[in-house]
Amino acid sequence: MPVSGGPTVLGRETETAAVMQRVAPDRSHSEVLVVEGEPGVGKSVLLDLAVRRTRDAGHRVLRAVGSESEQHLAFAGLHQLLRPALGDLDGLPARQRSSLRAALGLADPAAPPDLLLVGLAVLTLVSDLAEPAPLLLVVDDAQWIDRASLDVLSFVARRMDSEPVTLLLGARAAAALPGFDKGYERLAIGPLSGDAANRLLDEQPTRPTGRTRARILQEAAGNPLALVELARAAASGPPEGAGREGPLPVTDRLEGIFARHLRHLPDPTRRALLLLAATDAADTPAAARGLPEAADPVWAPAERAGLVRRDSSGVSFRHPLVRSAVYHAAPFEERGRAHLALAGLLGEEPDRRAWHLAAATVRPDAQVAAALLETAGRARRRGGHAAAAAALERAAHLSPRRADQARLLADAAGTAVLTGQLGWVEHLAAEVRRRTDDPALISRAALAAGRLMTVGAHHTAAFTLLSRIAEEAADAGSPHLLDALAAAAVVRYYSGEESQRQRIEALLSRVPDSPAGGALRAWTLAVSDPTGAGASLAPALPRLIAAARDDAGTLTALAVVAWLLDRTTLAARTFDEAFGRWRALGPLPAGLACAAGWAYLEQGRWAEARSVAAEITEVAAQAGLEHAEACARALDATVLALQGDPAGARRNAERALALVDPLESRSVAVFARRALGLAAVAEGDYDTAYAQFRAAFTEDGDPVHYHVSPTVLAELTAAAVRRGRREPAAFLLERSARRPGTGLSARASSLVARSRALLAEPEHAERHFRAALADEAGEQWPFERAQTRLDYGEWLRRRRRIAEARPLLTEALDTFRRLGARPWTERAKAELRAAGIEANDAAPGALTQLTPQQQQIVQLAARGLTNREIGEKLFLSPRTVGSHLYRVFPKLGITARSQLRDVTDDAVPGTGPGGGVSAASGLR
């Protein structure tokens, strides 16, 4: 199947067409394609073809090739990719430019670079580079690109939908590509067909025939590189081992062939090849100085053997397998000498020098360990957590003293937590246990694994580990006791398990009083028991938040506590203030990122709640964090139900329930059931609604989850009254109302009063309605307040107190319209008609019909921000912002940017000072 305007690869016509479609000259939008397959299958050939075609069309290409020995160097892949465009950095906004230069090692930062600003800087840069013509980004051997660079590329890929930019990634089939393992189209390059394999053999300089040809076809198993190399080997005799029973794995066979070639090369050529194979980056000037120039005759035998290519840019291996074969065929002593030679050339690149020294070292060496420790420090300052943890781990292995080994491994475990790789952290913790009996170090390493386990789905196992760490810390008088209990409190919230609260309180009693531990103790109490011991923190929250203005971790933790204690306005405001600080820290402390979304939902900021959900869902799905994804989907399902999209709500809620064990994640289970109940209410199906709301309580009437279940009471009561189930609803209500240990919050009191009003006899209902609306603090929950006004107005109308009903019904209608709560809007309009007022037919504002991201863009543009300023706040490119505005103007019925303020005057409150919740999830 030929491709118009370009060549194809033999046997890969379909794959060639798929790749070439992404680099068509007339592209006006972004494309991301992951080309995957086994080594030697032809991925690089396809990518080379895409590069040639793009350059022939006069368009720009940025390219990087992963290096196995560079995968622990933070941002090495990004530096290679952007190296031809470093001169364009001056056009970036100052903060973006500063962060990117720091990440690339072009400046010595005073503080770690802002990782989200690094991603935004790269997004802005590629957008600017694509302005004159489409841009192609190619990353080959992506499985060896360092994690920090992959994180940035993933960040960019998720946000360049309106850019004429194509990103092609080549990777081995079994390789994990964090950030690209889900949600992107993949082109799997399999073995060649029998016909294509025979055609490829026919094109070789010496065409194999007979038994030799059959053996090559059998051994190669459709791998193009193997076919070519086996045919080359067969030209001078039968393939080595041809008479052995059964085929060898292709990679073993190829490496054996290359090693056979090496044995016949002159010693100077073999030494040059080994030096090239050991080089971290062939384009590094310092390393190049130690290699013979491309014109040097020392390379000629290797070129004739098909091992290398020579051109104006230098010498390179024909395939990564060649490099692997050359490297591993050499004895360790020879490899060590090559690494030492390179280390001697890299005096001005201390990180690469340290890794070369480590590769040449087999015995403990304090100096090399110290060099790696410095490398880890530099990586950490640049935000390269994976690189830092790897350097710490290798430094530990090379440290002469076991005590230093254990300490460095514990440091590595703590750093590796920020990579999200639980298996690695657990391995490091096990290595610490093998090297020391020091309970403090063992506890610190185990705590790192426990903290990471809290964001997984297996909360029972996580709590068991954390409570064991806490108990051991208590016995040893270790300061890690409070740290372990704070993490255990998060698990307690997720699981809702009462025995876990009891265990936390018992262990807390063993914590000595100290000013330093007061905040952590308060956090632990509030998260594990917000209506009991934690409620005493509520009066002090404003003072504590004011004192934490410059401490992002404490500030966000206190925002979570405010939300748990029903101080919703304070919580949302504190989350807003923390947005800028989150960018440097990644996700919210203790993995409670969804708390921001729930606070915004309760406050009526539904677009922002959906933005939280969308960002967490995207990042969690890519990272395999099922509990976090389930929480985000339950949040989004709730907003969709309230907006009158029951089908969308059900899809998200059912997906949330499928992702978790309801006994391990009771919080998510109840949130999801509440969303399903609200979806049923939106459709007028009160039997289903009652069943879903009732699932928030046990058969005995106890809450399934101590914090979430009570929020369902009013909805359950309303559904029960409509289906004639007053008695069971009254039982649940009064049982729950008696449970809180220190009294009801203003929100809980209002919900209980509304429920009692709905259940009461006519002569007693009004005092409960009035009680539900008496506290002005209830205005911070506008939807719940409007529901109470609607219920009260309906009750008054049915008692023919029309004049009193109308203001309540009108206020409820205005709130429902402003929020975009369509089912409740229709019900309020019907009640007003019955009260003699014909409400106009204006649908909810057009703004509520836009996506959450489009709403944020519109509201920021209405405030006068430029496309570039909006892009910085929402982590989008200016072109993407402009594209969104171009598409939404017709939907809003406007033609000019100056009209946006009129559209947003009656809309849901806009984004907070941080400019968007996407920052909350971090660059993961």
Coordinates of C-alpha atoms in Angstrom, one line a residue, residues 1-528:
M1 CA 0.0 0.0 0.0
P2 CA 2.1 2.9 -1.2
V3 CA 1.9 6.2 0.6
S4 CA 1.3 9.3 -1.5
G5 CA 4.3 11.6 -1.5
G6 CA 6.7 9.3 0.2
P7 CA 8.4 5.9 0.3
T8 CA 7.4 2.9 2.3
V9 CA 9.4 0.3 4.2
L10 CA 9.5 -3.1 2.7
G11 CA 7.0 -5.3 4.5
R12 CA 5.8 -2.4 6.5
E13 CA 3.4 -0.7 4.1
T14 CA 0.5 -0.5 6.5
E15 CA 2.7 0.7 9.4
T16 CA 4.4 3.2 7.1
A17 CA 1.0 4.7 6.1
A18 CA 0.0 4.9 9.8
V19 CA 3.2 6.9 10.7
M20 CA 3.1 9.1 7.6
Q21 CA -0.4 10.2 8.3
R22 CA 0.9 11.8 11.5
V23 CA 3.4 13.8 9.6
A24 CA 1.3 15.0 6.7
P25 CA 2.3 18.6 5.7
D26 CA -1.2 19.9 6.2
R27 CA -1.6 19.0 9.8
S28 CA -3.4 21.6 11.9
H29 CA -3.7 19.6 15.2
S30 CA -1.6 17.4 17.4
E31 CA -0.9 13.7 17.1
V32 CA 0.8 11.3 19.5
L33 CA 1.7 7.8 18.4
V34 CA 3.7 5.2 20.3
V35 CA 5.5 2.8 17.9
E36 CA 6.3 -0.3 19.8
G37 CA 8.0 -3.6 19.0
E38 CA 10.8 -6.0 19.8
P39 CA 14.4 -4.9 19.2
G40 CA 15.3 -5.1 15.6
V41 CA 11.7 -5.1 14.3
G42 CA 12.1 -1.8 12.4
K43 CA 10.8 0.9 14.7
S44 CA 13.8 3.1 14.1
V45 CA 13.5 2.7 10.4
L46 CA 9.9 4.0 10.4
L47 CA 10.9 6.9 12.6
D48 CA 13.8 7.7 10.4
L49 CA 11.5 7.7 7.4
A50 CA 9.1 10.1 9.2
V51 CA 12.0 12.4 10.0
R52 CA 13.2 12.5 6.4
R53 CA 9.8 13.2 5.0
T54 CA 9.2 16.0 7.5
R55 CA 12.6 17.6 6.7
D56 CA 12.0 17.2 3.0
A57 CA 8.8 19.2 3.4
G58 CA 10.8 22.0 5.0
H59 CA 9.5 21.5 8.5
R60 CA 11.4 21.3 11.8
V61 CA 12.3 18.2 13.6
L62 CA 13.5 17.8 17.2
R63 CA 14.8 14.3 18.0
A64 CA 16.2 12.4 20.9
V65 CA 17.4 8.8 21.3
G66 CA 17.3 7.1 24.7
S67 CA 20.5 5.8 26.2
E68 CA 20.5 3.0 28.7
S69 CA 23.3 4.5 30.6
E70 CA 21.7 8.0 30.7
Q71 CA 18.3 6.9 32.1
H72 CA 19.3 8.0 35.6
L73 CA 20.4 11.5 34.5
A74 CA 17.5 13.8 35.2
F75 CA 16.3 15.7 32.1
A76 CA 19.1 14.2 29.9
G77 CA 16.5 13.2 27.3
L78 CA 14.9 16.6 27.4
H79 CA 18.2 18.3 26.9
Q80 CA 19.0 16.1 23.9
L81 CA 15.6 16.8 22.4
L82 CA 15.7 20.6 22.9
R83 CA 19.4 21.1 22.2
P84 CA 18.9 22.5 18.7
A85 CA 16.3 24.9 20.1
L86 CA 18.1 26.2 23.1
G87 CA 18.6 29.5 21.4
D88 CA 14.8 30.0 21.4
L89 CA 14.5 29.9 25.2
D90 CA 14.9 33.6 25.4
G91 CA 11.4 34.0 23.9
L92 CA 9.8 32.2 26.9
P93 CA 8.2 34.1 29.8
A94 CA 10.8 34.7 32.6
R95 CA 9.5 32.2 35.1
Q96 CA 9.2 29.5 32.5
R97 CA 12.6 30.2 31.1
S98 CA 14.2 30.1 34.5
S99 CA 12.7 26.8 35.5
L100 CA 13.6 25.2 32.1
R101 CA 17.1 26.4 32.2
A102 CA 17.5 25.1 35.7
A103 CA 16.1 21.7 34.8
L104 CA 18.5 21.4 31.8
G105 CA 21.5 22.3 33.9
L106 CA 22.0 25.6 32.1
A107 CA 21.8 27.6 35.3
D108 CA 22.5 27.0 38.9
P109 CA 19.1 27.3 40.6
A110 CA 18.7 28.7 44.1
A111 CA 15.8 26.3 44.6
P112 CA 14.4 23.2 42.8
P113 CA 12.8 24.2 39.5
D114 CA 9.0 24.3 39.4
L115 CA 8.3 21.0 37.6
L116 CA 4.9 22.2 36.2
L117 CA 6.6 25.4 35.0
V118 CA 9.2 23.2 33.3
G119 CA 6.4 21.3 31.5
L120 CA 4.6 24.6 30.6
A121 CA 7.9 26.1 29.3
V122 CA 8.4 23.1 27.0
L123 CA 4.7 23.3 25.9
T124 CA 5.1 27.1 25.1
L125 CA 8.4 26.4 23.3
V126 CA 7.1 23.7 21.0
S127 CA 4.0 25.9 20.4
D128 CA 6.2 28.8 19.3
L129 CA 8.4 26.5 17.2
A130 CA 5.3 25.2 15.4
E131 CA 4.0 28.7 14.6
P132 CA 5.6 28.9 11.1
A133 CA 5.1 25.2 10.2
P134 CA 4.2 21.9 11.8
L135 CA 6.7 20.5 14.2
L136 CA 7.8 16.9 14.6
L137 CA 9.1 15.5 17.9
V138 CA 10.7 12.1 17.7
V139 CA 11.9 10.1 20.7
D140 CA 13.4 6.7 19.9
D141 CA 14.3 4.1 22.5
A142 CA 11.9 5.9 24.8
Q143 CA 12.2 3.1 27.3
W144 CA 15.7 4.5 28.2
I145 CA 14.6 8.1 28.4
D146 CA 15.0 9.4 32.0
R147 CA 11.8 9.6 34.1
A148 CA 11.9 13.4 34.5
S149 CA 12.0 13.9 30.8
L150 CA 9.2 11.4 30.2
D151 CA 7.1 13.2 32.8
V152 CA 7.6 16.5 30.9
L153 CA 6.8 14.9 27.5
S154 CA 3.6 13.3 29.0
F155 CA 2.6 16.7 30.4
V156 CA 3.1 18.4 27.0
A157 CA 1.3 15.6 25.1
R158 CA -1.8 16.0 27.3
R159 CA -2.1 19.7 26.5
M160 CA -1.1 20.2 22.9
D161 CA -4.4 19.2 21.3
S162 CA -4.7 22.4 19.3
E163 CA -1.0 22.5 18.2
P164 CA 0.3 21.4 14.8
V165 CA 2.8 19.2 16.7
T166 CA 3.3 15.4 16.3
L167 CA 5.1 13.3 18.9
L168 CA 6.3 9.9 17.8
L169 CA 7.8 7.6 20.4
G170 CA 9.6 4.4 19.7
A171 CA 9.8 1.8 22.5
R172 CA 10.4 -1.8 23.1
A173 CA 7.2 -3.8 23.3
A174 CA 7.6 -4.9 26.9
A175 CA 8.9 -1.6 28.2
A176 CA 6.8 0.6 30.5
L177 CA 6.5 4.2 29.4
P178 CA 5.1 6.2 32.5
G179 CA 2.6 8.8 31.2
F180 CA 2.2 7.1 27.9
D181 CA 1.0 3.6 28.9
K182 CA -2.7 4.6 28.5
G183 CA -4.8 6.9 26.5
Y184 CA -2.6 7.2 23.4
E185 CA -2.7 5.3 20.1
R186 CA -0.1 2.6 19.8
L187 CA 1.3 1.1 16.6
A188 CA 2.5 -2.4 17.4
I189 CA 5.2 -3.5 14.9
G190 CA 5.1 -7.3 14.8
P191 CA 7.2 -9.8 12.9
L192 CA 7.3 -9.6 9.1
S193 CA 5.1 -12.0 7.2
G194 CA 6.7 -14.9 5.4
D195 CA 6.4 -13.2 2.1
A196 CA 8.0 -9.9 3.3
A197 CA 10.8 -11.8 5.1
N198 CA 11.6 -13.6 1.8
R199 CA 11.6 -10.3 -0.1
L200 CA 14.0 -8.8 2.4
L201 CA 16.4 -11.7 2.1
D202 CA 16.2 -11.4 -1.7
E203 CA 17.4 -7.8 -1.4
Q204 CA 20.6 -8.7 0.5
P205 CA 24.0 -8.4 -1.2
T206 CA 24.4 -12.2 -0.9
R207 CA 21.1 -13.8 -1.3
P208 CA 20.8 -16.9 0.9
T209 CA 19.4 -20.1 -0.6
G210 CA 18.4 -23.6 0.2
R211 CA 18.8 -25.0 3.8
T212 CA 20.7 -21.8 4.9
R213 CA 17.7 -19.7 3.8
A214 CA 15.3 -21.9 5.7
R215 CA 17.4 -21.8 8.8
I216 CA 17.7 -18.0 8.6
L217 CA 13.9 -17.7 8.3
Q218 CA 13.4 -20.0 11.2
E219 CA 16.0 -18.3 13.5
A220 CA 15.0 -14.7 12.6
A221 CA 11.2 -15.4 13.2
G222 CA 10.3 -12.4 11.1
N223 CA 12.7 -9.9 12.8
P224 CA 14.1 -7.7 10.1
L225 CA 17.4 -6.9 11.8
A226 CA 17.9 -10.6 12.5
L227 CA 17.2 -11.5 8.9
V228 CA 19.8 -9.0 7.6
E229 CA 22.4 -10.0 10.1
L230 CA 22.0 -13.7 9.7
A231 CA 22.1 -13.3 6.0
R232 CA 25.3 -11.3 6.3
A233 CA 26.8 -14.0 8.6
A234 CA 25.7 -16.7 6.2
A235 CA 27.7 -15.1 3.4
S236 CA 30.9 -16.4 4.9
G237 CA 29.6 -19.7 6.1
P238 CA 26.6 -21.3 7.9
P239 CA 25.3 -19.5 11.0
E240 CA 27.0 -20.4 14.2
G241 CA 25.1 -23.2 16.0
A242 CA 23.0 -24.0 13.0
G243 CA 23.0 -27.7 13.9
R244 CA 21.8 -27.1 17.4
E245 CA 18.3 -28.3 18.5
G246 CA 15.8 -25.5 18.6
P247 CA 16.3 -21.8 17.9
L248 CA 18.0 -19.4 20.2
P249 CA 16.2 -16.2 21.3
V250 CA 16.7 -13.6 18.6
T251 CA 18.6 -11.2 20.9
D252 CA 21.0 -14.0 22.0
R253 CA 21.5 -15.0 18.4
L254 CA 22.2 -11.4 17.2
E255 CA 24.6 -10.7 20.1
G256 CA 26.4 -13.9 19.3
I257 CA 26.8 -12.8 15.7
F258 CA 28.0 -9.3 16.6
A259 CA 30.5 -10.8 19.1
R260 CA 31.7 -13.1 16.3
H261 CA 32.3 -10.1 14.1
L262 CA 34.2 -8.4 17.0
R263 CA 36.7 -11.3 17.3
H264 CA 38.0 -10.6 13.8
L265 CA 38.5 -6.9 14.2
P266 CA 41.8 -5.3 14.9
D267 CA 42.5 -4.4 18.6
P268 CA 42.4 -0.6 18.0
T269 CA 39.0 -1.0 16.3
R270 CA 37.6 -3.1 19.2
R271 CA 38.9 -0.6 21.7
A272 CA 37.3 2.3 19.8
L273 CA 34.0 0.4 19.5
L274 CA 34.0 -0.4 23.2
L275 CA 34.7 3.3 24.1
L276 CA 31.8 4.3 21.8
A277 CA 29.5 1.7 23.4
A278 CA 30.4 2.9 26.9
T279 CA 29.8 6.6 26.0
D280 CA 26.7 8.0 27.6
A281 CA 26.0 10.5 24.9
A282 CA 27.8 10.3 21.6
D283 CA 27.1 13.9 20.9
T284 CA 28.8 15.1 24.1
P285 CA 31.9 17.1 23.0
A286 CA 34.0 15.9 25.9
A287 CA 33.4 12.3 25.2
A288 CA 33.9 12.8 21.4
R289 CA 37.3 14.1 22.1
G290 CA 38.3 10.7 23.4
L291 CA 37.1 8.9 20.3
P292 CA 38.8 8.7 16.9
E293 CA 37.3 11.0 14.4
A294 CA 34.9 9.6 11.8
A295 CA 37.5 9.8 9.1
D296 CA 40.0 7.8 11.1
P297 CA 40.8 4.5 9.4
V298 CA 40.3 2.7 12.7
W299 CA 36.6 2.6 12.0
A300 CA 36.8 1.1 8.6
P301 CA 36.8 -2.6 9.7
A302 CA 33.8 -2.0 11.9
E303 CA 32.0 -0.2 9.1
R304 CA 32.7 -3.1 6.7
A305 CA 31.4 -5.5 9.3
G306 CA 28.1 -3.6 9.4
L307 CA 28.5 -2.5 13.0
V308 CA 28.7 1.3 12.6
R309 CA 27.8 4.1 10.3
R310 CA 30.0 7.0 9.5
D311 CA 28.8 10.4 8.2
S312 CA 29.4 14.1 8.7
S313 CA 27.8 14.0 12.1
G314 CA 30.2 11.3 13.4
V315 CA 30.2 7.6 14.1
S316 CA 27.1 5.7 15.4
F317 CA 26.1 2.1 15.9
R318 CA 23.7 0.7 13.3
H319 CA 21.4 -0.5 16.0
P320 CA 21.2 -0.5 19.8
L321 CA 21.6 -4.3 19.8
V322 CA 25.0 -3.7 18.2
R323 CA 26.0 -1.4 21.0
S324 CA 24.7 -4.0 23.6
A325 CA 26.6 -6.8 21.9
V326 CA 29.8 -4.8 21.7
Y327 CA 29.6 -3.7 25.3
H328 CA 28.7 -7.1 26.9
A329 CA 31.1 -9.1 24.8
A330 CA 34.0 -7.3 26.4
P331 CA 35.4 -8.5 29.7
F332 CA 34.6 -6.4 32.7
E333 CA 38.2 -5.1 33.0
E334 CA 38.0 -3.7 29.5
R335 CA 34.7 -2.1 30.1
G336 CA 36.0 -0.6 33.3
R337 CA 39.0 0.9 31.5
A338 CA 36.6 2.4 28.9
H339 CA 34.5 4.0 31.6
L340 CA 37.5 5.3 33.4
A341 CA 38.8 6.9 30.2
L342 CA 35.4 8.6 29.7
A343 CA 35.4 9.8 33.3
G344 CA 38.7 11.4 32.7
L345 CA 37.3 13.3 29.8
L346 CA 34.2 14.5 31.6
G347 CA 35.7 16.7 34.3
E348 CA 33.2 19.5 33.5
E349 CA 30.2 17.2 33.6
P350 CA 30.3 15.8 37.2
D351 CA 27.1 13.8 36.9
R352 CA 28.1 11.8 33.9
R353 CA 31.6 11.5 35.3
A354 CA 30.2 10.0 38.6
W355 CA 28.2 7.4 36.8
H356 CA 31.1 6.4 34.6
L357 CA 33.3 6.0 37.7
A358 CA 30.5 3.9 39.3
A359 CA 30.3 1.7 36.2
A360 CA 34.1 1.1 36.5
T361 CA 33.9 0.2 40.1
V362 CA 33.2 -3.2 41.5
R363 CA 34.5 -2.8 45.1
P364 CA 33.4 -0.3 47.7
D365 CA 34.9 3.1 47.0
A366 CA 34.1 6.1 49.3
Q367 CA 35.2 8.7 46.7
V368 CA 33.0 7.3 44.0
A369 CA 30.1 7.0 46.5
A370 CA 30.7 10.7 47.5
A371 CA 30.6 11.7 43.8
L372 CA 27.3 9.9 43.4
L373 CA 25.9 11.5 46.5
E374 CA 26.7 15.0 45.0
T375 CA 25.0 13.9 41.8
A376 CA 21.9 12.9 43.8
G377 CA 21.9 16.3 45.5
R378 CA 22.0 18.1 42.1
A379 CA 19.3 15.9 40.7
R380 CA 17.1 16.5 43.7
R381 CA 17.5 20.3 43.4
R382 CA 16.5 20.0 39.7
G383 CA 13.4 18.0 40.6
G384 CA 14.8 14.7 39.2
H385 CA 13.6 12.4 42.0
A386 CA 14.1 9.2 40.0
A387 CA 17.7 10.2 39.1
A388 CA 18.4 11.2 42.7
A389 CA 17.1 7.9 44.2
A390 CA 19.1 5.9 41.6
A391 CA 22.3 7.8 42.5
L392 CA 21.7 7.3 46.2
E393 CA 21.1 3.6 45.7
R394 CA 24.3 3.2 43.7
A395 CA 26.2 5.3 46.3
A396 CA 25.0 3.0 49.0
H397 CA 26.3 -0.1 47.1
L398 CA 29.7 1.5 46.8
S399 CA 30.0 2.8 50.4
P400 CA 32.6 0.9 52.5
R401 CA 30.6 1.1 55.8
R402 CA 27.4 -0.8 56.3
A403 CA 26.0 2.0 58.4
D404 CA 26.4 4.4 55.5
Q405 CA 24.9 1.9 53.1
A406 CA 21.8 1.6 55.2
R407 CA 21.4 5.3 55.7
L408 CA 21.8 6.1 51.9
L409 CA 19.3 3.3 51.0
A410 CA 16.8 4.8 53.5
D411 CA 17.4 8.2 51.8
A412 CA 16.9 6.6 48.4
A413 CA 13.6 5.0 49.6
G414 CA 12.3 8.4 50.8
T415 CA 13.3 10.0 47.5
A416 CA 11.8 7.2 45.4
V417 CA 8.4 7.7 47.0
L418 CA 8.1 10.8 44.8
T419 CA 8.4 8.6 41.7
G420 CA 5.3 6.5 42.6
Q421 CA 7.2 3.2 42.1
L422 CA 6.1 1.1 45.0
G423 CA 8.1 -1.9 44.0
W424 CA 11.3 0.1 44.0
V425 CA 10.6 1.6 47.4
E426 CA 9.8 -1.8 48.9
H427 CA 13.0 -3.2 47.4
L428 CA 15.0 -0.3 49.0
A429 CA 13.3 -0.8 52.3
A430 CA 14.2 -4.5 52.2
E431 CA 17.8 -3.6 51.4
V432 CA 17.9 -1.4 54.5
R433 CA 16.7 -4.2 56.7
R434 CA 19.4 -6.5 55.3
R435 CA 22.1 -4.0 56.2
T436 CA 21.3 -2.7 59.6
D437 CA 19.5 -3.3 62.9
D438 CA 19.0 0.4 63.6
P439 CA 15.3 0.7 64.3
A440 CA 15.2 4.3 63.2
L441 CA 16.6 3.6 59.7
I442 CA 14.4 0.5 59.3
S443 CA 11.4 2.5 60.4
R444 CA 12.2 5.4 58.1
A445 CA 12.5 3.1 55.0
A446 CA 9.4 1.1 55.9
L447 CA 7.5 4.4 56.4
A448 CA 8.4 5.4 52.9
A449 CA 6.8 2.3 51.5
G450 CA 3.8 2.7 53.8
R451 CA 3.2 6.3 52.6
L452 CA 3.2 5.2 49.0
M453 CA 0.9 2.3 49.8
T454 CA -1.8 4.7 51.0
V455 CA -2.5 5.8 47.5
G456 CA -3.0 2.2 46.3
A457 CA -6.1 0.1 46.5
H458 CA -5.0 -2.3 49.3
H459 CA -5.7 -0.2 52.4
T460 CA -5.9 -3.0 54.9
A461 CA -2.3 -4.0 54.0
A462 CA -1.2 -0.4 54.1
F463 CA -2.7 0.2 57.5
T464 CA -1.2 -3.0 58.9
L465 CA 2.3 -1.9 57.8
L466 CA 1.8 1.6 59.1
S467 CA 0.4 0.6 62.5
R468 CA 3.3 -1.9 62.9
I469 CA 5.8 0.9 62.1
A470 CA 4.0 3.1 64.6
E471 CA 4.1 0.5 67.3
E472 CA 7.8 -0.2 66.8
A473 CA 8.4 3.5 66.8
A474 CA 6.5 3.9 70.1
D475 CA 8.5 1.1 71.7
A476 CA 11.7 2.7 70.6
G477 CA 10.7 6.2 71.4
S478 CA 11.2 7.1 67.7
P479 CA 10.0 10.5 66.3
H480 CA 8.6 8.5 63.3
L481 CA 5.6 7.5 65.5
L482 CA 3.6 10.6 64.6
D483 CA 4.6 10.4 60.9
A484 CA 3.3 6.8 60.7
L485 CA 0.1 7.7 62.5
A486 CA -0.5 10.6 60.2
A487 CA -0.2 8.3 57.1
A488 CA -2.3 5.7 58.9
A489 CA -5.1 8.3 59.4
V490 CA -5.3 8.8 55.6
V491 CA -5.8 5.0 55.2
R492 CA -8.5 5.2 58.0
Y493 CA -10.3 7.9 56.0
Y494 CA -10.2 5.9 52.8
S495 CA -11.3 2.6 54.4
G496 CA -13.7 4.0 57.0
E497 CA -12.8 1.1 59.2
E498 CA -13.7 1.8 62.9
S499 CA -11.1 -0.5 64.3
Q500 CA -8.4 1.6 62.6
R501 CA -9.6 4.7 64.4
Q502 CA -9.4 2.9 67.7
R503 CA -5.9 1.7 66.9
I504 CA -4.8 5.2 66.0
E505 CA -6.1 6.7 69.2
A506 CA -4.4 4.0 71.3
L507 CA -1.1 4.7 69.6
L508 CA -1.6 8.4 69.9
S509 CA -1.8 8.1 73.6
R510 CA 1.8 6.9 73.6
V511 CA 3.0 10.1 71.9
P512 CA 4.6 12.5 74.4
D513 CA 3.3 16.0 74.3
S514 CA 5.5 18.5 72.5
P515 CA 4.9 21.7 70.6
A516 CA 6.7 20.3 67.6
G517 CA 4.3 17.4 67.2
G518 CA 1.1 19.4 67.9
A519 CA 0.2 20.1 64.3
L520 CA 0.7 16.5 63.2
R521 CA -1.3 15.2 66.2
A522 CA -4.2 17.6 65.3
W523 CA -4.1 16.5 61.6
T524 CA -4.2 12.8 62.6
L525 CA -7.2 13.4 64.9
A526 CA -9.1 15.5 62.4
V527 CA -8.7 13.0 59.5
S528 CA -9.4 9.9 61.5

